[in-house]
Coordinates of N, CA and C in Angstrom, one line a residue:
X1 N 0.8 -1.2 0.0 CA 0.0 0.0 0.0 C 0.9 1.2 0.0
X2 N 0.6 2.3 -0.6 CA 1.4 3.4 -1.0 C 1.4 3.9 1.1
X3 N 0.3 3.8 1.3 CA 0.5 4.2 3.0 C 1.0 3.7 3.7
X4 N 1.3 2.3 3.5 CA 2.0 1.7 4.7 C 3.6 1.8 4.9
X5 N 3.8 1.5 6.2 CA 5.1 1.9 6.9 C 6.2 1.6 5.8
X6 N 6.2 0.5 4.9 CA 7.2 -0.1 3.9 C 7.7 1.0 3.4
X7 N 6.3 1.1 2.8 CA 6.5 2.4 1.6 C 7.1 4.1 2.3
X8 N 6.7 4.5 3.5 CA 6.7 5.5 3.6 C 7.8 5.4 4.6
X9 N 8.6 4.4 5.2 CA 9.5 4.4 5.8 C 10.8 4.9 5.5
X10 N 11.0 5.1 3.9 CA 11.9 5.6 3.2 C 12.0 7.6 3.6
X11 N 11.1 7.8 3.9 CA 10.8 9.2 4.2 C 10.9 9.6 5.4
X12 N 11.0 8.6 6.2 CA 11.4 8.5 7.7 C 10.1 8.5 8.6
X13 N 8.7 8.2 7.8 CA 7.9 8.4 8.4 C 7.1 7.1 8.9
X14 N 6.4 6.9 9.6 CA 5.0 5.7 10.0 C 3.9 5.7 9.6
X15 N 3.9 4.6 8.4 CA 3.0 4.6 7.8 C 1.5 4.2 8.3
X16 N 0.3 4.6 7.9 CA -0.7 4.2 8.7 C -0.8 2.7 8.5
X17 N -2.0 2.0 9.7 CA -2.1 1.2 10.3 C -3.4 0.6 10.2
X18 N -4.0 -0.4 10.6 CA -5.3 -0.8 11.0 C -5.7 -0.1 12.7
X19 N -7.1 0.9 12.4 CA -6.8 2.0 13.5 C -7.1 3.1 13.7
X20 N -6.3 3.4 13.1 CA -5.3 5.0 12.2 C -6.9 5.9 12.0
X21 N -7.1 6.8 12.0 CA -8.0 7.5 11.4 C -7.4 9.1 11.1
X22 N -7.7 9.1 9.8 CA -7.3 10.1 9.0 C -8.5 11.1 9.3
X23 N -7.7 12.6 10.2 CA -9.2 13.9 10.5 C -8.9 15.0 9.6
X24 N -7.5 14.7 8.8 CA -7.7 16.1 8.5 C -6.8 15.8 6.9
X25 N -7.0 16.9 6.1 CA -6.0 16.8 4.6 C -5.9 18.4 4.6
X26 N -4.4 18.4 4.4 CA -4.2 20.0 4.0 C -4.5 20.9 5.0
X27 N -4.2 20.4 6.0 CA -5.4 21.5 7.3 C -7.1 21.5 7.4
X28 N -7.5 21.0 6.5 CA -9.0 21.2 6.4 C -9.7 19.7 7.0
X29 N -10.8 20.1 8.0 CA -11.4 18.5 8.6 C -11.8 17.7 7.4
X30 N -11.8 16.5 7.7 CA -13.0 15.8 6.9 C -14.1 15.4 7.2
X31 N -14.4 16.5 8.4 CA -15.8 16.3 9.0 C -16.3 17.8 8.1
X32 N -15.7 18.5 7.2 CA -16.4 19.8 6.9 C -16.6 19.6 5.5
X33 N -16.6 18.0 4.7 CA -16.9 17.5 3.7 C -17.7 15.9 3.6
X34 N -18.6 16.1 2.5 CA -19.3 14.5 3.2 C -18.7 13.5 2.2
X35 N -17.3 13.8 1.9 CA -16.3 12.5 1.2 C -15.0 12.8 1.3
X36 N -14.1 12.3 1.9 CA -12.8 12.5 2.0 C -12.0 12.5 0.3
X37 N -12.4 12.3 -0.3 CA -11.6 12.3 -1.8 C -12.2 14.1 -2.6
X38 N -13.2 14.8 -1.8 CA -13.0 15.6 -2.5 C -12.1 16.5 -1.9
X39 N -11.6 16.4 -0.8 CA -10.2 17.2 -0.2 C -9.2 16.8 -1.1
X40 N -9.0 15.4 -1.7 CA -7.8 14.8 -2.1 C -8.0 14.9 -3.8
X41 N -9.4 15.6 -4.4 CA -9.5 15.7 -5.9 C -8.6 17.2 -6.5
X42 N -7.5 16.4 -8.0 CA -6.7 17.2 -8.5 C -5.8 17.7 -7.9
X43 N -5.0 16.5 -6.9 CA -3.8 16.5 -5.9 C -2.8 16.0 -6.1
X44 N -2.9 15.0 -7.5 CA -2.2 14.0 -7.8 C -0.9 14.3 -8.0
X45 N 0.2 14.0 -7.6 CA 1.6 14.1 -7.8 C 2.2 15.5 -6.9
X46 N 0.9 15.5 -6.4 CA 1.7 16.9 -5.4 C 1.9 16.5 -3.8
X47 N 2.5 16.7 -3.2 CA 2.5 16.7 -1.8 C 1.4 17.1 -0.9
X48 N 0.5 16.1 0.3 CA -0.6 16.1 0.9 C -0.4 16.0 2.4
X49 N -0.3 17.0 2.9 CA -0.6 16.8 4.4 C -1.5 15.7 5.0
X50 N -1.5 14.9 5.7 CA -2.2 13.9 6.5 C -2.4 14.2 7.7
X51 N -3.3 14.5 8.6 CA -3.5 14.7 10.0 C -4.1 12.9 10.1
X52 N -3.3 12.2 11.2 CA -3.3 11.2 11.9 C -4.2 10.9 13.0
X53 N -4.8 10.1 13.9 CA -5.0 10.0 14.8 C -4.6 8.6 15.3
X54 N -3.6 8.0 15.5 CA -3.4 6.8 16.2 C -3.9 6.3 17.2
X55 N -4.8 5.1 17.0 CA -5.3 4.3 18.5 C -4.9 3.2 18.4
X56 N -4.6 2.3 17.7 CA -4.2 1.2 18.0 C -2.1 0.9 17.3
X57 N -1.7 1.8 16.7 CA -0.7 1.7 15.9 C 0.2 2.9 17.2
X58 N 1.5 2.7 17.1 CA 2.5 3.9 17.8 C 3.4 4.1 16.5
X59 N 3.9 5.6 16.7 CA 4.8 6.0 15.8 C 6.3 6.6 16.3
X60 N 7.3 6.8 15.8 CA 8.2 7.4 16.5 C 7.3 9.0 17.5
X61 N 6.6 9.7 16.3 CA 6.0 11.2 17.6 C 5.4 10.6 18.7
X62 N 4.3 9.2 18.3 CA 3.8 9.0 19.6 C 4.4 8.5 20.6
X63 N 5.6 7.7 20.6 CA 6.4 7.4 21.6 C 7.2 8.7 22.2
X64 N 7.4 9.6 21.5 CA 8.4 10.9 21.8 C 7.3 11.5 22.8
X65 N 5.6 11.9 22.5 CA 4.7 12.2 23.5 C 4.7 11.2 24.5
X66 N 4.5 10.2 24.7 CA 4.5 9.7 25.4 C 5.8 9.6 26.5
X67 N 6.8 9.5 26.0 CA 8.4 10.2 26.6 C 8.2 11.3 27.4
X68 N 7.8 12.5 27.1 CA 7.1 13.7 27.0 C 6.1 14.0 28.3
X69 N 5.2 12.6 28.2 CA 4.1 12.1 29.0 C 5.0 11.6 30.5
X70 N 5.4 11.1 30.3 CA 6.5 10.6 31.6 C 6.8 11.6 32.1
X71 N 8.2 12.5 31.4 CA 8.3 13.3 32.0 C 7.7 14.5 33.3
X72 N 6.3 14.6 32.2 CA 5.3 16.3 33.3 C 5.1 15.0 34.1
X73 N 4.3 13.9 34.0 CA 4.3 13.2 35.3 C 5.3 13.0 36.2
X74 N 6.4 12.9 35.8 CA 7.3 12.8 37.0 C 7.2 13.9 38.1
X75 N 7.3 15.3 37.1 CA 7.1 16.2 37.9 C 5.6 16.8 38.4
X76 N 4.8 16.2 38.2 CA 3.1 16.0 39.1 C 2.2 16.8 38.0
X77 N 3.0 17.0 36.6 CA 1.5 18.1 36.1 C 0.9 16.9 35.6
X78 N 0.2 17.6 34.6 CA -0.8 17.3 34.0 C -0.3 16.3 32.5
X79 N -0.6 15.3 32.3 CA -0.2 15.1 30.8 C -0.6 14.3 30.1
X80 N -1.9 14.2 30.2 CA -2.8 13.3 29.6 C -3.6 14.1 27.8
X81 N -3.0 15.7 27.8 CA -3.3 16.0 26.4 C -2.1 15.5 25.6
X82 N -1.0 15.5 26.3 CA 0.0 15.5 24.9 C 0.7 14.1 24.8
X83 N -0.3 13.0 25.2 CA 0.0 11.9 24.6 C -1.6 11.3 23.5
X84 N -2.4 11.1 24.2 CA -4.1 10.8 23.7 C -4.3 11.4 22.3
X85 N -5.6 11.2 21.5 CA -5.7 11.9 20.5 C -5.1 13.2 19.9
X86 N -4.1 13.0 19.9 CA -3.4 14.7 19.4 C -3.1 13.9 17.9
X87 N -3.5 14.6 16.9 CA -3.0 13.9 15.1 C -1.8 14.5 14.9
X88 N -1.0 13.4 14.4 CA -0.1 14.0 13.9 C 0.1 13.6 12.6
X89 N 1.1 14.6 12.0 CA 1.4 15.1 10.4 C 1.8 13.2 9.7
X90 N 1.4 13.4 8.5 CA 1.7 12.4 7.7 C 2.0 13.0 6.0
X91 N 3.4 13.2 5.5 CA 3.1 13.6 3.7 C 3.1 12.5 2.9
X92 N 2.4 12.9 2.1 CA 2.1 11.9 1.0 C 2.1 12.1 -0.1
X93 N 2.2 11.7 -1.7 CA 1.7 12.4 -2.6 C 0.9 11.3 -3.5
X94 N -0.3 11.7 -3.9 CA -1.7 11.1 -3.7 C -0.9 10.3 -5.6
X95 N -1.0 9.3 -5.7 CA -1.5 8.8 -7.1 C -2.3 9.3 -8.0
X96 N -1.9 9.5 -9.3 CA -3.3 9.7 -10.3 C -3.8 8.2 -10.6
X97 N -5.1 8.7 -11.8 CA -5.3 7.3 -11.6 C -4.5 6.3 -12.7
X98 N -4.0 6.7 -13.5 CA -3.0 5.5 -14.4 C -2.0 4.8 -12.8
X99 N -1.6 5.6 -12.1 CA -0.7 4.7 -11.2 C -1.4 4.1 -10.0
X100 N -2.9 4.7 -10.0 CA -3.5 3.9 -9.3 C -3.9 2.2 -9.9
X101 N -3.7 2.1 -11.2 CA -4.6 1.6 -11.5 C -3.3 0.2 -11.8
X102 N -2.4 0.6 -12.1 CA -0.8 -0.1 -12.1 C -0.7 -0.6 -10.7
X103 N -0.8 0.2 -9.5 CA -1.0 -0.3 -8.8 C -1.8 -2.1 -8.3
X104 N -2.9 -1.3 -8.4 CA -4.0 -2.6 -8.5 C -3.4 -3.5 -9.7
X105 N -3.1 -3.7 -10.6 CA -2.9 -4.7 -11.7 C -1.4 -5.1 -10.8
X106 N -0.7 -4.3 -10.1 CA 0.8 -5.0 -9.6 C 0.5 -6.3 -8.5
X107 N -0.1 -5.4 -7.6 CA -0.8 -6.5 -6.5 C -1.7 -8.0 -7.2
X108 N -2.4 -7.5 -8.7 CA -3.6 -8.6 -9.1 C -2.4 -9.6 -9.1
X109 N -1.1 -9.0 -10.3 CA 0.0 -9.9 -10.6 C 0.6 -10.6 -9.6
X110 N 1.0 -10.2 -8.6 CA 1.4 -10.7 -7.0 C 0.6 -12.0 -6.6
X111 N -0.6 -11.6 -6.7 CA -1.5 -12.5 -6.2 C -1.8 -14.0 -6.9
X112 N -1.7 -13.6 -8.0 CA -1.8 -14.3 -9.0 C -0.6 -15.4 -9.4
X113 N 0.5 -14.9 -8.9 CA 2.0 -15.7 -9.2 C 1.9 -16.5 -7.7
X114 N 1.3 -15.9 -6.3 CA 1.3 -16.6 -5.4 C 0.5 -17.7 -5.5
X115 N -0.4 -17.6 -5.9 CA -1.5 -18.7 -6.4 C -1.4 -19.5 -6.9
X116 N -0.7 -19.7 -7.8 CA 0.3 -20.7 -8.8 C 1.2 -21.0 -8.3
X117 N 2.0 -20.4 -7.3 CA 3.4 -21.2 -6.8 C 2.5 -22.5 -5.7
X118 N 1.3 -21.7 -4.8 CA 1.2 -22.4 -3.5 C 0.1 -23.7 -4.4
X119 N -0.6 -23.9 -5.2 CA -1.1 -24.6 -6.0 C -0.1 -25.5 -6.4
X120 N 0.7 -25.7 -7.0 CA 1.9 -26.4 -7.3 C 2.7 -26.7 -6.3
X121 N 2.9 -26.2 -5.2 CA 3.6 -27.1 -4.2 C 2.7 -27.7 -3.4
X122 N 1.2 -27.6 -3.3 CA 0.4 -28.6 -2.8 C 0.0 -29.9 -3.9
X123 N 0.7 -29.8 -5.1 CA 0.6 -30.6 -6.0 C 1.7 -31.5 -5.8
X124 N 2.7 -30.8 -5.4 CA 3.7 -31.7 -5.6 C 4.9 -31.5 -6.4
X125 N 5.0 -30.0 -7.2 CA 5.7 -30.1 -8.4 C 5.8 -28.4 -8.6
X126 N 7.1 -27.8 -9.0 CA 7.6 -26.5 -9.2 C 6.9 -26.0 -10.5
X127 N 7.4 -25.0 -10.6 CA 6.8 -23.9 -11.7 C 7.3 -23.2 -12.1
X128 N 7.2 -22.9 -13.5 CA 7.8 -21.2 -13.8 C 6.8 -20.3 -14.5
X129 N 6.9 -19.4 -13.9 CA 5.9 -18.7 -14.1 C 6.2 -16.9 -14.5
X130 N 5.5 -17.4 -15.7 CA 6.2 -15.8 -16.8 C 4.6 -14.9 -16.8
X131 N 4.6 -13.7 -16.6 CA 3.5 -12.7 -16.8 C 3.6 -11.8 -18.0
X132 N 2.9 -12.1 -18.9 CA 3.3 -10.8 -20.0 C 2.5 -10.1 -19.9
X133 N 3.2 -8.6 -19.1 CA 2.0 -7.4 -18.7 C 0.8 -7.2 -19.7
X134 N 1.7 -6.6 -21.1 CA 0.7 -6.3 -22.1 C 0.8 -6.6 -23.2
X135 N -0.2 -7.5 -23.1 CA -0.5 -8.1 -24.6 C -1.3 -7.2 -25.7
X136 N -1.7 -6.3 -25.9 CA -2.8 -5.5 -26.3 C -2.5 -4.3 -26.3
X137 N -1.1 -3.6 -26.1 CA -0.5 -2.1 -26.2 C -0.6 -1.5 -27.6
X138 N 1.0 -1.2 -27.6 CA 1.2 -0.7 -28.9 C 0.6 -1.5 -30.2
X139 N 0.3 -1.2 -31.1 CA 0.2 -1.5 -32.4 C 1.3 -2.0 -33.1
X140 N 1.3 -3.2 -33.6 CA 3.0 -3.6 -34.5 C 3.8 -2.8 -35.4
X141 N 5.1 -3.0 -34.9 CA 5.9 -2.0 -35.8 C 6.1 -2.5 -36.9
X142 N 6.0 -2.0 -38.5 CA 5.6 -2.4 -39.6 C 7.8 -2.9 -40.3

């Protein structure tokens, strides 16, 4: 998934999670639109702010609040805002849809070579297994 930690870990970030709830794009809620993709329409290839909310996933910031959280406790305040729902930043840059759509056909391909390998070793017997993306592209060169 273009969001998950794999992918986004190259950028030093934590990728979302099963959890995760996305409140905000660009500074703007997604409670002040009744579809989150019209925040994200005609964004493609540009950089997207992500406001976070982690409940079940931790990220390097929410461990650093939480660090954070220790600390004012040690000293008796208060510190139950600056670990709990506070969102934090996530960038991204949204796909159009041709690479959306490469996407999905990469994963079908994935799925599809797994399926054939685990089929064949419950058979008893290896495989090779060739994909030819596109059959149906260009027109023949004369």
């Amino acid at each position: 998934s273009p969001l998950s930690s794999r992918t986004l870990s190259m950028s030093g970030q934590d990728g979302l999670a099963p959890g995760d709830v996305i409140v905000g794009v660009n500074g703007e809620s997604v409670m002040s639109v009744p579809d989150i993709n019209m925040l994200l329409r005609n964004v493609a290839g540009e950089s997207v702010r992500l406001e976070v909310v982690r409940f079940n996933s931790t990220s390097k910031l929410q461990e650093a609040r939480k660090l954070k959280a220790r600390l004012l406790e040690s000293k008796g305040e208060d510190a139950t805002e600056s670990v709990f729902a506070l969102p934090e930043p996530l960038i991204v840059v949204p796909l159009d849809s041709e690479g959306n759509s490469n996407l999905w056909y990469t994963a079908w391909e994935w799925k599809t070579r797994e399926t054939a390998r685990h089929l064949a070793a419950d058979a008893g017997f290896t495989l090779g297994y060739i994909h030819l993306r596109d059959m149906a592209g260009a027109p023949p060169e004369e």
